[in-house]
Coordinates of C-alpha atoms in Angstrom, one line a residue:
M1 CA 34.1 11.3 -0.8
A2 CA 36.5 9.7 -3.0
R3 CA 35.7 7.2 -5.5
L4 CA 35.5 3.7 -4.8
T5 CA 37.1 1.5 -7.3
S6 CA 36.5 -1.8 -5.9
L7 CA 34.7 -4.4 -4.0
E8 CA 37.4 -3.6 -0.8
D9 CA 36.9 0.3 -1.0
L10 CA 33.5 -0.1 -0.4
E11 CA 33.7 -2.5 2.5
R12 CA 36.6 -0.2 3.7
Y13 CA 34.6 3.3 3.4
R14 CA 31.5 1.5 5.1
Q15 CA 33.9 0.3 8.3
E16 CA 35.4 4.0 8.7
V17 CA 31.8 5.3 8.7
L18 CA 30.5 2.9 11.0
A19 CA 34.1 3.9 13.5
R20 CA 32.8 7.7 12.9
R21 CA 29.7 6.7 14.6
D22 CA 28.6 6.0 18.2
P23 CA 25.5 4.2 18.4
K24 CA 25.2 5.4 22.1
K25 CA 25.1 8.8 21.1
P26 CA 21.6 10.6 21.2
C27 CA 19.7 11.5 18.1
V28 CA 16.5 13.0 16.9
T29 CA 15.3 11.6 14.3
I30 CA 12.1 13.5 12.7
C31 CA 9.5 12.0 10.1
S32 CA 10.0 14.2 7.2
G33 CA 7.9 12.6 4.3
T34 CA 5.2 14.3 2.5
G35 CA 3.0 13.5 5.1
C36 CA 4.7 14.8 8.3
R37 CA 6.1 17.9 6.0
A38 CA 2.3 18.7 5.8
Y39 CA 2.2 18.6 9.5
K40 CA 4.9 21.0 9.7
S41 CA 8.0 18.3 10.8
E42 CA 10.5 20.5 8.9
K43 CA 9.7 23.1 11.5
V44 CA 9.9 20.8 14.0
A45 CA 13.0 19.8 12.9
H46 CA 14.5 23.7 12.9
A47 CA 13.5 24.1 16.2
F48 CA 15.1 20.8 17.6
Q49 CA 18.3 22.6 15.9
A50 CA 17.6 25.7 17.4
E51 CA 17.1 24.6 21.1
L52 CA 19.6 22.3 21.1
E53 CA 22.2 25.2 19.6
A54 CA 20.5 27.2 22.4
K55 CA 21.3 24.7 25.4
G56 CA 24.8 24.1 24.5
L57 CA 23.7 20.2 23.1
A58 CA 25.0 20.9 19.6
G59 CA 27.4 18.4 18.9
K60 CA 26.0 16.2 21.5
V61 CA 22.9 15.4 19.7
D62 CA 22.4 14.8 16.4
V63 CA 19.2 15.7 14.4
R64 CA 18.1 13.7 11.5
R65 CA 15.5 13.7 9.1
T66 CA 14.3 10.3 7.8
G67 CA 11.9 8.8 5.5
C68 CA 8.1 7.8 6.2
H69 CA 7.2 6.2 9.5
G70 CA 3.9 4.8 8.0
F71 CA 1.7 6.3 10.7
C72 CA 0.7 9.6 9.0
E73 CA -2.4 10.4 10.9
R74 CA -0.2 10.8 13.9
G75 CA 2.7 13.2 12.3
P76 CA 5.0 14.8 13.0
I77 CA 6.6 11.6 14.4
V78 CA 9.5 12.3 16.2
V79 CA 11.5 9.2 18.0
M80 CA 15.0 10.0 20.1
L81 CA 17.6 7.5 19.8
P82 CA 18.9 5.3 21.2
E83 CA 16.5 4.7 23.4
E84 CA 13.3 4.6 20.6
T85 CA 11.0 7.0 22.4
C86 CA 8.1 7.7 20.2
Y87 CA 6.6 10.8 20.0
L88 CA 3.6 11.8 18.0
K89 CA 2.3 14.9 16.4
V90 CA 4.7 16.9 18.0
K91 CA 4.5 20.6 17.4
V92 CA 6.9 23.4 17.0
E93 CA 5.9 24.4 21.2
D94 CA 6.8 20.9 22.2
V95 CA 10.2 21.0 21.3
P96 CA 11.6 23.1 24.4
E97 CA 10.1 20.3 26.8
L98 CA 11.2 17.3 24.6
V99 CA 14.4 18.9 24.8
A100 CA 14.7 19.9 28.8
E101 CA 12.8 16.4 30.3
T102 CA 13.8 13.7 27.5
L103 CA 16.9 14.4 26.0
V104 CA 18.7 16.6 29.4
G105 CA 16.4 15.0 32.1
G106 CA 15.8 11.5 30.8
K107 CA 12.2 11.3 31.6
V108 CA 9.7 10.5 28.8
V109 CA 6.9 13.5 28.2
E110 CA 3.6 11.3 28.7
R111 CA 1.4 13.7 27.2
L112 CA 3.0 13.0 23.4
L113 CA 3.1 9.5 23.6
Y114 CA 0.5 7.2 21.9
R115 CA -2.5 6.0 23.7
T116 CA -4.2 2.7 24.1
D117 CA -7.3 2.4 24.4
A118 CA -7.4 1.9 28.1
G119 CA -5.4 5.2 28.4
E120 CA -1.8 3.7 28.9
G121 CA 0.9 5.3 27.2
V122 CA 3.2 3.5 25.1
V123 CA 6.9 4.5 25.0
H124 CA 8.7 3.0 21.7
E125 CA 7.5 3.1 18.5
N126 CA 7.6 -0.9 18.1
D127 CA 5.5 -1.5 20.8
I128 CA 2.6 0.9 19.4
P129 CA -0.5 -1.6 18.2
F130 CA 0.0 0.3 14.8
Y131 CA 3.6 -1.2 14.3
K132 CA 3.9 -4.4 16.7
H133 CA 1.9 -6.6 14.3
Q134 CA 4.1 -5.5 11.4
T135 CA 6.8 -7.1 9.5
R136 CA 8.9 -4.0 8.5
L137 CA 11.6 -5.5 6.0
L138 CA 11.5 -2.3 3.6
F139 CA 9.8 0.3 6.1
H140 CA 12.0 -0.9 9.2
D141 CA 15.6 1.5 7.9
N142 CA 13.8 4.5 7.4
L143 CA 14.1 5.2 11.2
R144 CA 17.1 5.7 10.9
I145 CA 18.1 6.8 7.4
D146 CA 18.4 9.8 6.1
P147 CA 17.3 9.5 2.4
T148 CA 19.7 11.8 1.5
N149 CA 22.8 10.7 3.2
L150 CA 24.9 8.1 1.0
D151 CA 26.5 7.3 4.4
D152 CA 23.4 6.4 6.0
Y153 CA 22.5 3.5 3.9
L154 CA 26.1 2.6 3.9
A155 CA 26.3 2.2 7.4
V156 CA 23.1 -0.7 7.8
G157 CA 24.5 -2.6 4.9
G158 CA 23.8 -1.0 2.2
Y159 CA 25.3 -1.4 -1.0
G160 CA 26.2 -4.9 0.3
A161 CA 24.0 -6.9 -1.7
L162 CA 25.3 -5.1 -5.0
A163 CA 29.0 -5.8 -3.6
K164 CA 27.8 -9.7 -3.5
A165 CA 25.9 -9.8 -6.7
L166 CA 29.1 -8.0 -8.5
G167 CA 32.0 -10.0 -6.7
S168 CA 30.9 -13.1 -6.5
M169 CA 27.9 -13.9 -8.6
T170 CA 27.2 -14.4 -12.5
P171 CA 24.4 -12.6 -13.8
E172 CA 22.9 -15.8 -14.3
Q173 CA 22.8 -16.6 -10.6
V174 CA 21.5 -13.6 -9.6
V175 CA 18.4 -14.3 -11.8
A176 CA 18.0 -18.0 -10.2
E177 CA 18.2 -16.4 -6.8
V178 CA 15.3 -14.4 -7.5
K179 CA 13.2 -17.1 -9.3
K180 CA 14.3 -19.2 -6.1
S181 CA 12.6 -16.5 -3.7
N182 CA 9.4 -16.3 -5.8
L183 CA 9.3 -12.9 -5.7
R184 CA 5.8 -11.4 -7.7
G185 CA 5.8 -8.4 -9.0
R186 CA 4.4 -5.8 -6.4
G187 CA 2.9 -3.1 -8.9
G188 CA -0.4 -5.6 -9.7
A189 CA -0.3 -8.7 -11.4
G190 CA 1.8 -10.4 -9.3
F191 CA 3.8 -11.9 -12.4
P192 CA 7.2 -13.8 -10.6
A193 CA 9.7 -11.4 -11.5
G194 CA 12.7 -13.8 -11.6
V195 CA 10.8 -15.6 -14.7
K196 CA 10.2 -12.0 -16.0
W197 CA 14.3 -10.9 -15.8
E198 CA 15.0 -14.7 -17.2
T199 CA 13.0 -14.1 -20.3
T200 CA 14.2 -10.3 -21.1
R201 CA 17.7 -11.7 -20.3
N202 CA 17.2 -14.5 -22.7
S203 CA 15.7 -12.4 -25.2
P204 CA 17.5 -11.6 -28.5
G205 CA 18.9 -8.6 -29.0
D206 CA 22.1 -6.6 -28.3
E207 CA 20.6 -4.2 -26.1
R208 CA 18.0 -4.3 -23.2
Y209 CA 16.7 -2.2 -20.6
V210 CA 15.2 -1.9 -17.2
L211 CA 12.9 0.2 -15.8
V212 CA 11.4 1.2 -12.4
N213 CA 7.6 1.7 -12.3
A214 CA 7.2 4.9 -10.0
D215 CA 3.8 6.1 -11.3
E216 CA 1.6 5.4 -8.8
G217 CA -2.1 6.3 -9.6
D218 CA -4.3 4.4 -7.2
P219 CA -6.4 7.0 -5.5
G220 CA -4.8 7.2 -1.6
A221 CA -2.2 4.9 -2.5
Y222 CA 1.4 6.4 -1.5
M223 CA 3.8 3.1 -0.9
D224 CA 6.2 3.5 -3.5
R225 CA 6.1 7.4 -3.0
S226 CA 7.1 6.7 0.6
I227 CA 10.0 4.4 -0.4
L228 CA 11.7 6.5 -2.6
E229 CA 10.9 9.2 -0.5
G230 CA 12.3 7.8 2.6
N231 CA 14.9 5.1 1.6
P232 CA 15.8 5.7 -2.8
H233 CA 19.0 3.9 -2.3
S234 CA 17.0 0.4 -1.7
V235 CA 15.4 0.9 -4.7
L236 CA 18.3 1.9 -6.3
E237 CA 20.6 -0.8 -5.1
G238 CA 18.3 -3.5 -6.4
F239 CA 17.5 -1.7 -9.5
I240 CA 21.4 -1.8 -10.6
I241 CA 21.3 -5.7 -9.8
G242 CA 18.5 -6.6 -11.9
G243 CA 20.6 -4.5 -14.7
Y244 CA 23.4 -6.5 -13.8
A245 CA 21.2 -9.7 -14.0
I246 CA 19.2 -8.8 -16.8
G247 CA 22.4 -7.4 -19.3
A248 CA 21.3 -4.0 -19.2
R249 CA 23.5 -1.0 -19.5
T250 CA 20.6 1.7 -19.0
G251 CA 17.8 1.8 -16.8
Y252 CA 14.7 3.9 -16.5
V253 CA 12.9 5.4 -13.7
Y254 CA 9.1 6.7 -14.5
V255 CA 8.1 8.5 -11.8
R256 CA 5.1 11.0 -11.5
Q257 CA 6.1 15.0 -11.5
E258 CA 3.7 15.3 -8.4
Y259 CA 6.1 13.6 -6.3
P260 CA 8.6 16.0 -5.9
L261 CA 10.2 15.4 -2.8
A262 CA 11.0 11.5 -4.5
V263 CA 12.2 13.2 -7.2
E264 CA 14.7 15.5 -5.2
N265 CA 15.8 12.7 -3.0
L266 CA 16.1 10.6 -6.3
I267 CA 18.5 12.4 -7.7
G268 CA 20.3 13.5 -5.1
A269 CA 21.1 9.7 -4.7
L270 CA 21.7 9.7 -8.2
D271 CA 24.5 12.3 -7.7
D272 CA 26.0 10.5 -4.9
L273 CA 26.1 7.3 -6.5
H274 CA 28.1 8.6 -9.0
E275 CA 30.6 10.3 -7.1
A276 CA 31.0 7.2 -4.9
G277 CA 31.8 5.1 -8.2
L278 CA 28.5 3.1 -7.4
L279 CA 27.1 4.1 -10.8
G280 CA 28.5 4.9 -14.2
E281 CA 31.4 3.3 -15.5
N282 CA 33.6 0.3 -14.4
I283 CA 31.1 0.4 -11.1
L284 CA 33.6 -1.0 -8.0
G285 CA 36.7 -1.6 -10.8
T286 CA 34.3 -4.7 -11.8
G287 CA 33.9 -3.9 -15.4
F288 CA 29.8 -3.7 -15.3
S289 CA 28.6 -0.2 -16.2
F290 CA 25.1 1.0 -15.9
E291 CA 23.3 4.2 -16.4
I292 CA 19.9 5.4 -14.7
L293 CA 17.9 8.2 -16.2
I294 CA 14.6 9.5 -14.4
Y295 CA 11.5 10.5 -16.7
R296 CA 9.1 12.2 -15.4
G297 CA 5.3 11.5 -15.7
A298 CA 2.6 13.7 -16.3
G299 CA 0.7 11.8 -13.8
A300 CA -2.4 10.0 -15.9
F301 CA -3.3 7.4 -14.4
V302 CA -2.7 5.1 -17.6
S303 CA 0.8 5.7 -17.5
G304 CA 1.1 3.0 -14.7
E305 CA 0.2 0.4 -17.7
S306 CA 3.7 -0.5 -19.0
S307 CA 3.5 -0.2 -22.8
A308 CA 2.0 2.8 -21.8
L309 CA 4.8 3.9 -19.5
M310 CA 7.1 2.8 -22.2
S311 CA 5.5 4.7 -25.1
S312 CA 5.7 8.1 -22.9
I313 CA 9.2 7.1 -22.2
E314 CA 9.7 7.1 -25.8
G315 CA 8.5 10.7 -26.3
K316 CA 4.8 9.2 -28.0
V317 CA 1.3 9.7 -26.3
G318 CA 1.0 7.4 -22.8
E319 CA -1.3 4.7 -24.4
P320 CA -1.3 1.1 -24.0
R321 CA -0.4 -0.6 -27.3
P322 CA -1.3 -4.4 -28.0
K323 CA 0.7 -6.7 -26.4
Y324 CA 1.2 -9.7 -29.4
I325 CA 4.6 -9.8 -28.3
R326 CA 5.8 -9.2 -24.4
T327 CA 7.3 -6.5 -23.2
S328 CA 10.1 -8.7 -22.0
V329 CA 10.8 -9.7 -25.6
K330 CA 9.5 -6.3 -27.4
G331 CA 9.1 -3.2 -25.0
L332 CA 11.1 0.1 -24.9
F333 CA 12.3 1.3 -28.4
D334 CA 11.5 -2.3 -29.4
K335 CA 14.2 -3.7 -27.3
P336 CA 13.4 -6.4 -24.8
S337 CA 12.8 -4.5 -21.5
N338 CA 11.7 -5.3 -18.0
L339 CA 9.7 -3.1 -15.8
N340 CA 9.1 -3.9 -12.2
N341 CA 7.6 -1.1 -9.5
V342 CA 9.7 0.8 -6.5
E343 CA 8.3 -2.1 -4.1
T344 CA 9.9 -5.0 -6.0
W345 CA 12.9 -3.9 -7.1
A346 CA 13.1 -2.9 -3.4
N347 CA 12.8 -6.2 -2.1
V348 CA 16.0 -7.5 -4.4
P349 CA 18.7 -6.4 -1.9
L350 CA 17.3 -8.2 0.8
I351 CA 16.9 -11.2 -1.5
I352 CA 20.5 -11.5 -2.5
S353 CA 22.0 -10.2 0.9
R354 CA 20.0 -12.9 3.0
G355 CA 19.2 -15.6 0.5
A356 CA 16.0 -17.0 -1.3
E357 CA 15.4 -19.2 1.2
W358 CA 15.3 -16.5 3.8
F359 CA 12.4 -14.7 1.8
A360 CA 10.8 -17.4 0.5
G361 CA 10.1 -18.1 4.2
I362 CA 8.0 -15.6 4.7
G363 CA 4.6 -15.2 3.4
T364 CA 2.3 -18.4 2.1
E365 CA 2.8 -21.0 -0.2
G366 CA 2.3 -18.9 -3.8
S367 CA 2.9 -15.3 -2.4
K368 CA 6.1 -14.6 -0.5
G369 CA 7.7 -11.7 1.4
T370 CA 5.9 -9.1 2.5
K371 CA 3.6 -6.4 1.3
V372 CA 2.9 -2.6 2.0
F373 CA -0.3 -1.5 2.2
S374 CA -1.6 2.1 1.9
L375 CA -4.6 1.2 4.7
V376 CA -7.2 4.2 4.6
G377 CA -11.0 4.6 5.2
K378 CA -13.2 4.2 8.1
V379 CA -10.5 2.8 10.2
N380 CA -8.9 4.2 13.2
N381 CA -5.4 4.0 12.5
T382 CA -4.4 4.9 9.0
G383 CA -1.2 4.9 6.8
L384 CA 1.4 2.5 5.3
V385 CA 1.5 -1.0 7.1
E386 CA 4.0 -3.8 5.8
V387 CA 2.8 -7.3 6.5
P388 CA 3.7 -10.9 5.9
M389 CA 1.5 -12.4 2.9
G390 CA -0.9 -14.4 4.5
M391 CA -2.1 -12.1 7.5
S392 CA -5.6 -12.0 7.5
L393 CA -7.7 -9.3 6.5
R394 CA -9.4 -9.3 10.7
R395 CA -5.6 -8.6 11.6
I396 CA -4.6 -5.7 9.2
V397 CA -8.2 -3.7 9.9
F398 CA -8.5 -4.7 13.4
D399 CA -4.9 -5.1 15.2
I400 CA -3.3 -2.6 13.2
G401 CA -5.9 -0.4 11.7
G402 CA -7.5 -0.2 15.5
G403 CA -10.9 -1.3 14.6
I404 CA -13.6 0.8 12.7
R405 CA -14.5 4.3 13.6
E406 CA -17.1 6.0 16.1
G407 CA -17.4 2.1 16.8
R408 CA -19.5 1.6 14.1
A409 CA -20.1 -2.1 12.4
F410 CA -17.4 -3.2 9.3
K411 CA -18.9 -3.7 6.3
A412 CA -16.3 -4.1 3.5
V413 CA -12.6 -3.3 2.1
Q414 CA -11.8 -2.5 -1.1
T415 CA -8.2 -3.9 -1.8
G416 CA -6.5 -3.4 -5.3
G417 CA -7.5 0.6 -5.8
P418 CA -10.0 1.3 -8.2
S419 CA -9.6 -1.7 -10.4
G420 CA -9.8 -4.1 -7.6
G421 CA -13.1 -5.4 -5.6
V422 CA -15.1 -5.3 -2.3
I423 CA -14.4 -8.0 0.7
P424 CA -17.5 -8.2 2.9
E425 CA -17.4 -8.8 6.7
S426 CA -17.9 -12.7 6.1
M427 CA -14.6 -13.1 4.4
L428 CA -12.6 -11.1 7.2
D429 CA -10.4 -14.0 8.0
L430 CA -9.1 -14.2 4.6
P431 CA -5.2 -14.5 4.0
V432 CA -4.2 -12.0 2.1
D433 CA -2.1 -12.8 -1.0
F434 CA -2.2 -12.6 -4.7
D435 CA -4.1 -15.9 -5.1
E436 CA -6.6 -15.6 -2.2
L437 CA -7.8 -12.3 -3.3
T438 CA -8.3 -12.9 -6.6
K439 CA -10.2 -16.0 -5.7
V440 CA -12.7 -13.6 -4.3
G441 CA -13.1 -11.4 -7.0
S442 CA -10.9 -8.8 -5.8
M443 CA -6.9 -8.6 -6.4
M444 CA -3.8 -7.1 -4.7
G445 CA -3.1 -4.1 -7.0
S446 CA -0.7 -2.1 -5.7
G447 CA -1.3 -2.0 -2.5
G448 CA -4.6 0.2 -1.8
M449 CA -6.8 -0.9 0.9
I450 CA -10.1 1.1 2.1
V451 CA -11.9 0.4 4.8
M452 CA -16.0 0.9 5.0
D453 CA -18.2 0.7 7.4
D454 CA -22.3 0.1 7.6
N455 CA -22.7 4.3 6.5
T456 CA -21.3 3.4 3.3
C457 CA -23.5 2.6 -0.1
M458 CA -22.2 -0.2 -2.4
P459 CA -23.6 1.4 -5.5
D460 CA -22.4 4.9 -4.6
V461 CA -19.2 3.5 -3.8
A462 CA -19.0 1.2 -7.5
K463 CA -19.9 5.0 -9.0
Y464 CA -17.2 6.5 -7.1
F465 CA -14.6 4.1 -8.5
L466 CA -16.1 4.0 -12.0
E467 CA -15.9 8.0 -12.5
F468 CA -12.3 7.8 -11.6
L469 CA -11.6 5.3 -14.3
A470 CA -13.7 7.1 -16.9
D471 CA -11.8 9.7 -16.3
E472 CA -8.7 8.3 -16.3
S473 CA -9.1 6.1 -19.2
C474 CA -7.1 6.6 -22.4
G475 CA -9.9 6.3 -24.8
K476 CA -7.8 4.5 -27.1
C477 CA -10.0 1.3 -27.3
V478 CA -14.0 1.5 -27.4
P479 CA -14.9 -1.4 -25.0
C480 CA -13.0 0.7 -22.3
R481 CA -14.1 4.3 -23.2
E482 CA -17.6 3.4 -24.1
G483 CA -18.4 0.6 -21.8
V484 CA -16.9 2.1 -18.3
W485 CA -18.5 5.3 -19.2
Q486 CA -22.3 3.7 -20.0
M487 CA -21.7 1.6 -16.8
L488 CA -21.2 5.0 -15.0
Q489 CA -24.5 6.5 -16.6
I490 CA -26.6 3.1 -15.2
L491 CA -24.9 3.6 -11.3
T492 CA -25.3 7.4 -11.7
R493 CA -29.4 7.0 -12.7
M494 CA -28.9 4.2 -10.0
V495 CA -28.0 6.5 -7.1
K496 CA -30.4 8.6 -7.8
G497 CA -33.3 6.8 -7.7
E498 CA -34.0 6.6 -11.6
G499 CA -33.0 3.2 -11.7
R500 CA -34.8 1.0 -14.1
E501 CA -35.7 -2.9 -13.9
G502 CA -32.6 -4.7 -15.6
D503 CA -30.3 -2.7 -14.5
V504 CA -28.3 -4.8 -12.7
E505 CA -28.1 -7.6 -14.8
L506 CA -27.2 -4.7 -17.5
L507 CA -24.2 -3.9 -15.6
E508 CA -22.9 -7.3 -15.4
D509 CA -23.4 -7.6 -19.0
L510 CA -21.2 -4.7 -20.0
S511 CA -19.0 -5.8 -17.1
T512 CA -17.9 -8.8 -18.9
T513 CA -17.9 -7.3 -22.4
V514 CA -15.2 -4.5 -20.7
Q515 CA -13.4 -7.0 -19.2
D516 CA -13.3 -9.8 -22.5
A517 CA -12.9 -6.6 -24.7
S518 CA -10.6 -3.8 -23.5
L519 CA -7.1 -3.6 -24.9
C520 CA -5.3 -3.2 -21.6
A521 CA -5.3 -4.5 -18.1
L522 CA -6.7 -1.3 -16.4
G523 CA -9.9 -1.5 -19.3
Q524 CA -9.8 -5.4 -18.3
S525 CA -10.2 -5.0 -14.4
A526 CA -11.9 -1.6 -14.9
P527 CA -15.6 -3.7 -13.8
N528 CA -13.8 -5.3 -11.2
P529 CA -15.5 -2.9 -8.2
V530 CA -18.8 -3.1 -9.5
L531 CA -19.2 -7.0 -10.3
S532 CA -17.3 -7.6 -6.9
S533 CA -20.1 -5.3 -4.9
I534 CA -23.2 -6.9 -7.1
H535 CA -22.1 -10.3 -6.0
Y536 CA -21.9 -10.0 -2.3
F537 CA -24.2 -7.0 -2.1
R538 CA -26.6 -7.7 -4.7
D539 CA -29.7 -7.0 -2.2
E540 CA -28.6 -3.5 -2.0
Y541 CA -28.5 -3.2 -5.6
R542 CA -31.8 -4.4 -6.1
A543 CA -33.0 -2.3 -3.2
H544 CA -31.8 1.3 -5.7
V545 CA -33.8 0.0 -8.1
E546 CA -37.3 -1.9 -7.2
E547 CA -37.7 -0.2 -3.6
K548 CA -36.0 3.2 -4.6
R549 CA -34.6 2.6 -1.2
C550 CA -30.9 3.1 0.0
P551 CA -30.1 0.8 2.8
A552 CA -27.1 3.1 3.9
L553 CA -28.8 5.8 3.7
V554 CA -26.4 7.8 2.1
C555 CA -27.9 8.4 -1.7
K556 CA -29.7 11.6 -1.1
A557 CA -31.8 11.6 -4.0
L558 CA -33.5 8.3 -2.3
T559 CA -33.1 9.7 1.6
S560 CA -35.2 12.0 3.6
Y561 CA -35.1 14.0 7.2
W562 CA -37.0 13.8 9.6
V563 CA -37.7 14.9 13.0
D564 CA -38.8 12.3 14.9
P565 CA -41.3 13.7 17.5
D566 CA -41.3 11.4 20.4
K567 CA -37.5 11.9 20.5
C568 CA -37.5 15.9 19.5
I569 CA -36.5 18.2 23.0
A570 CA -36.9 21.4 21.1
C571 CA -33.6 21.9 21.5
G572 CA -33.4 24.2 18.5
L573 CA -29.5 23.4 16.9
C574 CA -31.3 21.5 13.7
K575 CA -33.1 24.6 13.2
K576 CA -30.3 26.6 13.9
N577 CA -27.9 25.3 11.6
C578 CA -30.3 24.5 8.9
P579 CA -28.4 26.6 5.8
V580 CA -31.3 27.0 4.2
G581 CA -34.0 28.0 6.6
A582 CA -35.8 24.4 6.0
I583 CA -36.8 23.8 9.8
S584 CA -39.4 25.3 11.5
G585 CA -39.8 25.1 15.1
E586 CA -40.0 27.1 18.5
K587 CA -39.4 26.9 22.3
K588 CA -41.0 23.7 23.6
Q589 CA -42.1 22.7 19.9
V590 CA -41.5 19.9 18.0
H591 CA -39.3 20.5 14.8
V592 CA -40.3 20.1 11.4
V593 CA -38.1 19.6 8.2
D594 CA -39.7 21.0 5.3
Q595 CA -39.2 18.7 2.6
A596 CA -39.7 20.8 -0.6
L597 CA -36.8 23.2 0.8
C598 CA -34.5 20.4 2.4
T599 CA -31.4 20.2 0.4
K600 CA -30.2 16.7 2.4
C601 CA -26.9 18.9 3.3
D602 CA -27.0 16.3 6.3
T603 CA -25.9 19.4 8.7
C604 CA -29.3 18.9 11.0
F605 CA -28.0 15.1 11.4
Q606 CA -24.6 15.9 12.3
V607 CA -26.1 18.6 14.8
C608 CA -28.5 16.9 16.2
P609 CA -27.5 15.9 20.0
P610 CA -26.3 12.1 20.3
K611 CA -28.5 11.4 23.4
T612 CA -31.7 12.5 21.5
R613 CA -30.5 11.5 17.9
A614 CA -34.2 13.2 16.8
V615 CA -33.5 13.9 13.4
T616 CA -33.8 10.5 11.3
K617 CA -32.9 9.4 8.0
L618 CA -35.5 7.9 6.1
S619 CA -35.6 5.6 2.3
G620 CA -37.9 4.3 0.6
Q621 CA -40.7 4.9 2.7
P622 CA -43.2 8.2 2.9
V623 CA -41.9 11.1 5.5
P624 CA -44.7 10.9 8.3
K625 CA -46.7 14.2 8.6
P626 CA -45.9 16.8 11.5
P627 CA -48.0 15.8 14.4
E628 CA -51.0 18.4 15.0
D629 CA -50.2 18.9 18.5
L630 CA -46.6 20.4 18.2
A631 CA -46.3 22.3 21.9
V632 CA -47.2 18.8 23.8
R633 CA -45.2 16.3 22.0
A634 CA -41.9 18.8 22.3
A635 CA -42.4 19.4 26.0
K636 CA -43.1 15.4 27.1
G637 CA -39.6 14.9 25.1
K638 CA -37.4 17.7 27.2
K639 CA -39.0 16.4 30.2
G640 CA -37.9 12.9 29.7

């Protein structure tokens, strides 16, 4: 495309793009985020192109690879426009039928629709329970945008906010608008973005930087990756606006190397922006110049911390440094620097184009706008969900997530990733925002949300998170390096049945020390999973220490497997599938587990018929001896 040299040029070109497009023209959109690519969405896209060619429909039907739709476990997701007919788990072999029935015949292929609990098919994506309770501001355009096509972004109004900022607002007015919106950073701390922008802008110095934190390190979290993959221009537009407002000429995107698709789409978007005159010298003829550089991180969790990230860009080891002076005053290369994460920057164009009052009208008193969560764990519908701040945990878990898998009971949800905290069932109606989560001992973090059912052991969960944090600790400060490791040792012996009197209290003492004395926020928040789980599930910890019992029947060292003679029907499945030959029994005989040989692999429990559920887990009690008369007991069970 020709270089755009004025604000008028941008608007003229946008109108040309819209004029070339027929909104009524059929279009097959295929989710091509990393999640759907793992389900072979690229092959599905190729199959559509080939089938349309074979049927003489090429040119009459568009095929568009889009960004993530969020409902990743049901991918590949195909939405046919303009009717917005949504098909889930589409395979290559489904393509001929979809072309013949829907595109040619105008009929819906029922078997590929989402089905409600009542078995009814749902035709449109927005009517699927997973989607209809969401407020999708950041993910709204993913359905219609090919992230590699700048025209697609322009067609939905893209870079209109940048034109507005450069053409009719001073930098101070842009900062004031962001402050007025009360946008808080989505990366974890929830610090007001506008205040940080203002501090950076007003800090002394003739050079300042802006940065995108795309070093998303929480296990199971991929919100930022999906935004960068699916709509990179939304982030870049907000970033350029931020550079203008803060007075920066250079911006850095710090993205982890293991996000190859995000990096690829980002590089392509930057090339397109340079060619269009939307990046570089004298953007749109306004006199504002801005350049963006990409820095690929090696994937260390600690590099998501602001000072560690900046050290990494400077070519040093990615370690936190003392913040005697805030990075907004003395950050990257000792210059005033403003760091926000991907989701924060993506909100900026919406605020500038629609106004701070509109944005502030969404959410709660202290937390405005929407938040994207990675909803995972023991919940029926997993994926990325975007909801207004203040939506209750209950609505997120049950209305959007579809409740707990296999009809089990909800036990807790961990928010904020490995540095967050667990929230019990009694707080399911808690409105989710920055302040409410902090009050109950958890945190928003970057948006991880892990749902747990009643089969979850809290000391074991705390141990899992500490293993991650101990492994990812940079080791620079003693409280984090040694404190977290010592806490992990206590939890490890606890789940092994070797807990000692006073271990729970010792965990609390160590947690306080680590919180108070660690150098960076990652160390200071590391004890959160331990403290919150002790606070809400203290009895479970005490059971492990005092009774050598795991109430959730998860800890192997504290759990035994036993065949209930009153239930065993001698089907032999447990014996047949036991990998170590620890189960004995013949036809019409109660089967018996040899406790000395059992490795507690859980196989017998898994294969035991649900109707009998003879294989039983025991904890904190001796395993009953086998009955003397095996045959009689087994025969009765089978007849019953």
